[in-house]
Coordinates of C-alpha atoms in Angstrom, one line a residue:
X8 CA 40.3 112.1 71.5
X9 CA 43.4 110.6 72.0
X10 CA 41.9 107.9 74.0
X11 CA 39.6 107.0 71.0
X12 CA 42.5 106.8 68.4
X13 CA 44.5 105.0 71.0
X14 CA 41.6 102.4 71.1
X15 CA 41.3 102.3 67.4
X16 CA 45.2 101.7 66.9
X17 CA 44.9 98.6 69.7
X18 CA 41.7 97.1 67.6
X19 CA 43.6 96.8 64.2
X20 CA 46.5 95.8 66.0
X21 CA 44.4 93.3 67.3
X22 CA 42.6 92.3 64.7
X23 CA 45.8 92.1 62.4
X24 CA 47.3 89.9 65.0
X25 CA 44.3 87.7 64.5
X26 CA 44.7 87.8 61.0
X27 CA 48.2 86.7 61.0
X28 CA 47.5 84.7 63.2
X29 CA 44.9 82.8 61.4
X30 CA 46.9 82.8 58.1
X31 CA 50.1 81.4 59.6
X32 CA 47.2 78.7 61.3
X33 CA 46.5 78.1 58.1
X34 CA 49.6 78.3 56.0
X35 CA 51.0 75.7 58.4
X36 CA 48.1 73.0 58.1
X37 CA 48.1 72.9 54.7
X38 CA 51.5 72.6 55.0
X39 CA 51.0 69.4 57.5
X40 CA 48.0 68.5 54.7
X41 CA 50.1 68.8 51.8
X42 CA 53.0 67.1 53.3
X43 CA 50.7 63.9 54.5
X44 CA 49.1 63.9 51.8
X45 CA 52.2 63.6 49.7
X46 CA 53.3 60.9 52.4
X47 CA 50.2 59.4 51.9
X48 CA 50.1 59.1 48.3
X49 CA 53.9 57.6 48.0
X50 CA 53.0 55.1 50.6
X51 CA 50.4 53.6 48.2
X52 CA 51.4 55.0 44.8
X53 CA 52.6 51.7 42.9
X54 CA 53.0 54.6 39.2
X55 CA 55.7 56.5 39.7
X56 CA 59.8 56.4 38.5
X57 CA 62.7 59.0 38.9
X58 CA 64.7 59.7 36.5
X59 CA 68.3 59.5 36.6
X60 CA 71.0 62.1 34.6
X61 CA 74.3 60.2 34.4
X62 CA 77.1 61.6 33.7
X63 CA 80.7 60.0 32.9
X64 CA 82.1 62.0 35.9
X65 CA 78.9 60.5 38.0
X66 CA 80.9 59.7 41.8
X67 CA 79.2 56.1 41.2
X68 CA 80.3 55.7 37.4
X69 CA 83.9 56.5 38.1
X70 CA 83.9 54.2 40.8
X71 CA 82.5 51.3 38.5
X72 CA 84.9 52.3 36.0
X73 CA 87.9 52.3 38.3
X74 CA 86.7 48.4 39.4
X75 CA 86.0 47.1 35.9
X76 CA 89.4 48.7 35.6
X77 CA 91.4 47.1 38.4
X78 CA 89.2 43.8 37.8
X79 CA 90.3 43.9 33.8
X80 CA 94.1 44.7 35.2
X81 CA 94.1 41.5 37.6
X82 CA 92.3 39.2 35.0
X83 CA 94.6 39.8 32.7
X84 CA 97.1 39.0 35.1
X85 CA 95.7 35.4 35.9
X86 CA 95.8 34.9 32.3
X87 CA 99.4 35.9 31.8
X88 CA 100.5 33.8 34.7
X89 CA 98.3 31.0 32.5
X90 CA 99.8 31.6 29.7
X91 CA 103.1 30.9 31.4
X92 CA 102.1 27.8 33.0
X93 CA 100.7 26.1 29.5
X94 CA 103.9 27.2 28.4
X95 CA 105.5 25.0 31.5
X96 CA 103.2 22.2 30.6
X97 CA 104.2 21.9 26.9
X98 CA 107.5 21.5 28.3
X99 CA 107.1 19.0 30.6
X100 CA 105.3 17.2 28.6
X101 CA 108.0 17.0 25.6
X102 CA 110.4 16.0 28.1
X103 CA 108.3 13.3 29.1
X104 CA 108.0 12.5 25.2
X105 CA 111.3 12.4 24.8
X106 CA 112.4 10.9 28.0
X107 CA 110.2 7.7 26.9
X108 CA 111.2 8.0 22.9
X109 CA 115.2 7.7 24.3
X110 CA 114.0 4.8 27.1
X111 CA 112.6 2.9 24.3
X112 CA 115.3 3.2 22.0
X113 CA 117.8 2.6 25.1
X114 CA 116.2 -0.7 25.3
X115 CA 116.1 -1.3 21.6
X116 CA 119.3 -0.8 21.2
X117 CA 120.1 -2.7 24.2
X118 CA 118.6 -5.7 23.0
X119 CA 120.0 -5.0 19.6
X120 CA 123.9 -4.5 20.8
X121 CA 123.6 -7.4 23.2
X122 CA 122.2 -9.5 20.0
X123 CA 125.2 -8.2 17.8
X124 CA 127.9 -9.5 20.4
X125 CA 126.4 -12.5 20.5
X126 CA 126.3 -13.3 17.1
X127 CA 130.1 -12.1 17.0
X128 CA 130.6 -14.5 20.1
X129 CA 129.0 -17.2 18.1
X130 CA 131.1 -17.1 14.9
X131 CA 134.4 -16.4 17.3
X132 CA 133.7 -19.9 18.9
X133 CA 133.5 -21.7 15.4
X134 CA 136.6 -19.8 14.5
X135 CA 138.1 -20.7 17.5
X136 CA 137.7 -24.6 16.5
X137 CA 138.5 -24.3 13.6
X138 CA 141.9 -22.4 14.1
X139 CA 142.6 -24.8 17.2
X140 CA 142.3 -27.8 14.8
X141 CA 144.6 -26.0 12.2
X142 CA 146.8 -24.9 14.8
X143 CA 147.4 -28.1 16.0
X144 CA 148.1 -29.9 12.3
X145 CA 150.2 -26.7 11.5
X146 CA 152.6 -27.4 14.7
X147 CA 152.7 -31.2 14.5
X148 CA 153.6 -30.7 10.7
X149 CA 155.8 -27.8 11.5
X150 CA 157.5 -30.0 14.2
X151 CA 157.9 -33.0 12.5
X152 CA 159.5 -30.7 9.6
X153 CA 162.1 -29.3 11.9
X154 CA 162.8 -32.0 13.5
X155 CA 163.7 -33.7 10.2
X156 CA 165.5 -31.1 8.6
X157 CA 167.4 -30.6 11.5
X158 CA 168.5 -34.4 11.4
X159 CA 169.3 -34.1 7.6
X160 CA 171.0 -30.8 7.5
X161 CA 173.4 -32.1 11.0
X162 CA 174.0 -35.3 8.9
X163 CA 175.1 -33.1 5.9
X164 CA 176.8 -30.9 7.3
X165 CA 179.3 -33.5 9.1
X166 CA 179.3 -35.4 5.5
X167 CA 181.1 -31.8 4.5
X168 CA 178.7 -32.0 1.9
X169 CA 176.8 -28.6 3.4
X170 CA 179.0 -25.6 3.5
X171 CA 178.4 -23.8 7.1
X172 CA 176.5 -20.9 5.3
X173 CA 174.3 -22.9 4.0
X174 CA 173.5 -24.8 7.8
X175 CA 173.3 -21.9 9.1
X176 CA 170.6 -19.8 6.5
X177 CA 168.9 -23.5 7.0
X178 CA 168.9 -23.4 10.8
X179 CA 166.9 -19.6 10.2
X180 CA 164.3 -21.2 8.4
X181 CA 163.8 -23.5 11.5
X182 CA 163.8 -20.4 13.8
X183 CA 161.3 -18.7 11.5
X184 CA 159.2 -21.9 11.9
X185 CA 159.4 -21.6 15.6
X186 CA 158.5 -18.1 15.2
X187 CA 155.3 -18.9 13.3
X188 CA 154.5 -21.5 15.9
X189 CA 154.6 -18.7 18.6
X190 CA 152.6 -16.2 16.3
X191 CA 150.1 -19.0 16.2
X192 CA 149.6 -19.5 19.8
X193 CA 149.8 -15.8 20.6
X194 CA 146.6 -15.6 18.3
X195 CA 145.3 -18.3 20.1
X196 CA 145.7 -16.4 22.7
X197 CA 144.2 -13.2 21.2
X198 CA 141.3 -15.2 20.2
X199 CA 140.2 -16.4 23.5
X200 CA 141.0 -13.1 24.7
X201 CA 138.4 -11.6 23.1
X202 CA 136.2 -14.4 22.9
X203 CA 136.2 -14.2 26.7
X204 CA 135.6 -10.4 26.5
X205 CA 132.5 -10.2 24.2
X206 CA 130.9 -13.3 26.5
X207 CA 131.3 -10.9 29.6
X208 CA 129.6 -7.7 27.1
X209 CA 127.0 -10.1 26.4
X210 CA 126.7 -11.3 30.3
X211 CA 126.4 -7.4 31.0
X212 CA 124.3 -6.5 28.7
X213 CA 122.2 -9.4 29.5
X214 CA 122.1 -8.3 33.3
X215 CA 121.3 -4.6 32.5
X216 CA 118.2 -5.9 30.5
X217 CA 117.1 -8.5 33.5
X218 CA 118.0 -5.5 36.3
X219 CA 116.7 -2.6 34.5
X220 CA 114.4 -0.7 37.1
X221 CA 114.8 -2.8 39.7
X222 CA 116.5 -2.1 43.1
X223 CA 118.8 -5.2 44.0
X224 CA 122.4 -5.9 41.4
X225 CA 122.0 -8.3 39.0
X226 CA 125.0 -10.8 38.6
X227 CA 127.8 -10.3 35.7
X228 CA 127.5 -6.5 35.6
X229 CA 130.3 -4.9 34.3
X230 CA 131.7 -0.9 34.2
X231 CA 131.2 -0.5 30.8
X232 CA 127.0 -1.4 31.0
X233 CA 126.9 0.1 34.8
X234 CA 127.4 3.5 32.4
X235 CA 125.0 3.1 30.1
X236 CA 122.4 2.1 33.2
X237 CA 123.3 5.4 34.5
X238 CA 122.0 7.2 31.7
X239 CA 118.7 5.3 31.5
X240 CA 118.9 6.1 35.0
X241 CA 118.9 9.6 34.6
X242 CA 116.3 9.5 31.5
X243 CA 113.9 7.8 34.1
X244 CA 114.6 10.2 36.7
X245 CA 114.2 13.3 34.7
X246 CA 110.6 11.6 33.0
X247 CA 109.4 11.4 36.8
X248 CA 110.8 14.9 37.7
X249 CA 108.4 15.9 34.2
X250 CA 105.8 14.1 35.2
X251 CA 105.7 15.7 39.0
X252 CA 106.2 19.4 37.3
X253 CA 103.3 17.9 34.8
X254 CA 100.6 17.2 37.5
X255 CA 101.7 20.0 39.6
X256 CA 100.8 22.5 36.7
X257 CA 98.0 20.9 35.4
X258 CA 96.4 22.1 39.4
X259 CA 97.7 25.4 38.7
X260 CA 96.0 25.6 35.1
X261 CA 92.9 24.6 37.3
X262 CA 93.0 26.4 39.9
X263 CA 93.9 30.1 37.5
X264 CA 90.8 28.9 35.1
X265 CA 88.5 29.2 37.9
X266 CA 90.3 32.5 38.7
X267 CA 89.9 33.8 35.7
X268 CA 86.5 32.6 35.6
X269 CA 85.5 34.5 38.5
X270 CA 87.1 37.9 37.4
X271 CA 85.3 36.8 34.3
X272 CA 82.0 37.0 36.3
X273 CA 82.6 39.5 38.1
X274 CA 83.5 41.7 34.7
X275 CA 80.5 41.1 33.1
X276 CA 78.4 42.0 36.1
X277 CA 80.1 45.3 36.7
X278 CA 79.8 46.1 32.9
X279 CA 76.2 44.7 33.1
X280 CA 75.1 48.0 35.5
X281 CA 72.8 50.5 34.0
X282 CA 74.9 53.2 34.9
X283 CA 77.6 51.4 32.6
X284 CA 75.2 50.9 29.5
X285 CA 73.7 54.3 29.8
X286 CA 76.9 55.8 29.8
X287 CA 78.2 53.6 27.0
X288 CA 74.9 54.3 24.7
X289 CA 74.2 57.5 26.1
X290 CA 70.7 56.7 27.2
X291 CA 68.2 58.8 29.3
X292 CA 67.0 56.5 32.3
X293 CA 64.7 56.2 35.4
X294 CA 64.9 54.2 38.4
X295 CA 62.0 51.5 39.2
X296 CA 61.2 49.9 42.5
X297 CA 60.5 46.6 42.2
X298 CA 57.0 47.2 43.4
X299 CA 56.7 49.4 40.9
X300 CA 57.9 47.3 38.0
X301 CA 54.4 45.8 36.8
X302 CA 52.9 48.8 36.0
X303 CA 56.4 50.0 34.2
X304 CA 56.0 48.3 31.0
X305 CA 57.5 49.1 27.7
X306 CA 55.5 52.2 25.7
X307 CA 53.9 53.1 29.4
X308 CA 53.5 57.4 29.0
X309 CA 55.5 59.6 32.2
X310 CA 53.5 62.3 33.3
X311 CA 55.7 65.5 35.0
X312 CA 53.8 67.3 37.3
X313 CA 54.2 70.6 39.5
X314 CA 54.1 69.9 43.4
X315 CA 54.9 66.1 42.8
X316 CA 50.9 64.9 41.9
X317 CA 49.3 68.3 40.8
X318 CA 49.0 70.3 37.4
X319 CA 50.7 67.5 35.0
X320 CA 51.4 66.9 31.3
X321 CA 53.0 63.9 29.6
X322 CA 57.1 64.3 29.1
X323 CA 57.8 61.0 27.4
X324 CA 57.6 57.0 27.3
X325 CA 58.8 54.5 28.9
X326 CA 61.5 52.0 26.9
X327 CA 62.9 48.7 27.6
X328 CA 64.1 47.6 31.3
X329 CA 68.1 47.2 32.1
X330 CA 69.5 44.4 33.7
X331 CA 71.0 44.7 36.9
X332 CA 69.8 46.0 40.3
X333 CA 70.4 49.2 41.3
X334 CA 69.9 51.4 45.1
X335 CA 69.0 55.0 45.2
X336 CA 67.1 57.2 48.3
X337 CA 63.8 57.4 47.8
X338 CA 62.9 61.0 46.5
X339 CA 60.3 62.1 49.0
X340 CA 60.6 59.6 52.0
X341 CA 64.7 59.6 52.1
X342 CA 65.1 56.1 52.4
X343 CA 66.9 53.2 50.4
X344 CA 65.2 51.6 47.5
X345 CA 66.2 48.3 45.5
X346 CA 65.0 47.8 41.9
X347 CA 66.2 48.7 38.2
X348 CA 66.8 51.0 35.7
X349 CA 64.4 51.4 32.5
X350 CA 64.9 53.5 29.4
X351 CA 63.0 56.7 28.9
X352 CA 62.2 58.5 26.0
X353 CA 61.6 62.2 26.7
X354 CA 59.8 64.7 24.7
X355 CA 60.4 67.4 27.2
X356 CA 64.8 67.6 28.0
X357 CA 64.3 69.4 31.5
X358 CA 62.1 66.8 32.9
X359 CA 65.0 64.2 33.3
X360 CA 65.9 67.1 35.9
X361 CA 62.2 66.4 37.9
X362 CA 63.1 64.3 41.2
X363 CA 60.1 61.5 39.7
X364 CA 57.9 60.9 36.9
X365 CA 54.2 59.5 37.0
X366 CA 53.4 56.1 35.2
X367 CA 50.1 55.8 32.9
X368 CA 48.3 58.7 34.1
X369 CA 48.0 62.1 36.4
X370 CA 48.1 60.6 39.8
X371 CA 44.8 63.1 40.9
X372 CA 43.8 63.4 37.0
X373 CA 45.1 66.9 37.4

């Protein structure tokens, strides 16, 4: 009896084994089945997108964020350090402006002083004539006089018919005469004085014109003019100082343009990402291989489905394609993908949550 029941228990022990056995068999090949044939069906599948739920504390968003960020920070930068150095070159070039307005002016009135003098010169030499010729019949008639009264009032005098006050108040008239004599060749003397003088100016003035810019000393310079060269001297140094500082800030303007250009660039393309413009409009997106993209087009129905191809039911449409690529893993085969973002308009919220979407149709018109 015991022997019997002993049998039966090892049987269905047996038989159970077998069974489990047999299901586990089982279980694990469609297992293998299932899995290849999900393999299977993404390696050819061309109708499929995954949808993407971004939020603005996304790892990836706050990253973008913090480079437009930094980017912005250091464009602006470049364009303060350009604001400076327009700044610079407005002021180099009114130096220049009005280094060049005082040069021509310098020579202007150069031309115009050493003209003056000239004319001055001019009308001292006809003076000078004409004094000289007076001067001459003034002291030939002023000697003869002298010498005649001097004659007459001796005679007088020794004729007692002069008192002695009366020789002597004429005898001051005849030093006065003398005096006026002197007074006349003292202003002769005056005359060619400065007549000399203004022929010198005008012999400097006329060398600073002749010598101006050049290296060697020009003849009949004088102190006087050697000043005034000084200071067009110095206007034409500080105009080539300008112009240096000019040229050398003009490369800088250059050189921060293109800076800011390529911060420029670089902007835009970080603000161009899809996670940026989904954040910013608050879109629901999906991410398309390129492979993919032909059969993504605008209107194109998503398809949700239980166990990735199996038991499905349309969730939505798909909208306009972002610009910009983007990389995710792929959601079965956990590799890298390139290609973009689209649009999505759901009808059913939690399938923006499924790991991806089917394009067009049921993939096994389940």
């Amino acid at each position: 009896m015991n022997q019997r029941v002993a049998n039966r228990v090892n049987s269905i022990a047996v038989s159970a084994y077998k069974f489990v056995g047999s299901l586990l068999l089982t279980l694990i090949m469609l297992g293998l089945v299932s899995f290849l044939s999900v393999q299977g069906f993404f390696l050819v599948s061309r109708g499929w997108v995954s949808p993407t739920v971004i939020s603005p504390t996304d790892e990836q968003i706050l990253t973008l964020n913090t480079q437009v960020a930094a980017q912005t920070s250091a464009r602006d930068h470049v364009l303060s350090d350009r604001r400076s150095v327009e700044n610079r070159i407005s002021d180099a070039e009114r130096t220049i402006s009005a280094e060049r307005a005082f040069q021509q002016r310098f020579l202007v009135a150069l031309r115009g002083e050493r003209d003056a003098r000239d004319r001055v010169a001019q009308r001292l030499s006809l003076l000078r004539r004409e004094y000289s010729s007076a001067r001459a019949e003034i002291m030939q008639s002023n000697r003869a006089y002298a010498g005649l009264a001097r004659t007459r009032t001796d005679a007088l005098y020794d004729a007692r018919l002069l008192e002695q006050e009366e020789k002597l108040t004429i005898n001051h008239h005849l030093a006065q005469l003398a005096q006026s004599n002197l007074s006349l060749a003292q202003s002769s003397v005056d005359l060619e004085t400065r007549l000399d003088s203004l022929h010198r100016e005008i012999a400097g003035l006329s060398a600073v014109q002749s010598g101006m810019g050049k290296s060697e000393t020009p003849q009949g310079m004088t102190s006087d003019v050697l000043l005034l060269e000084r200071e067009y001297t110095h206007s034409v140094l500080e105009q080539a100082r300008a112009e240096a500082t000019l040229t050398s800030l003009q490369t800088d303007l250059a050189a921060l343009d293109e800076v800011a250009l390529r911060y420029d660039t670089l902007i835009a393309s970080l603000r161009a990402s899809p996670y940026l413009k989904a954040i910013e409009k608050d879109l629901t997106v999906a991410f398309v291989p390129y492979e993919n993209i032909p059969n993504a087009e605008q209107g194109t129905p998503l398809y949700a489905c239980a166990a990735k191809v199996v038991w499905c039911h349309e969730v939505g449409v798909i909208g306009r394609i972002l610009e910009g690529e983007v990389s995710i893993k792929h959601p079965i085969r956990q590799y890298m993908l390139r290609g973009v973002m689209v649009e999505i308009q759901l009808t059913d919220g939690p399938s923006a949550r499924e790991d991806l979407l089917h394009l067009g149709r049921p993939p096994l018109l389940l």
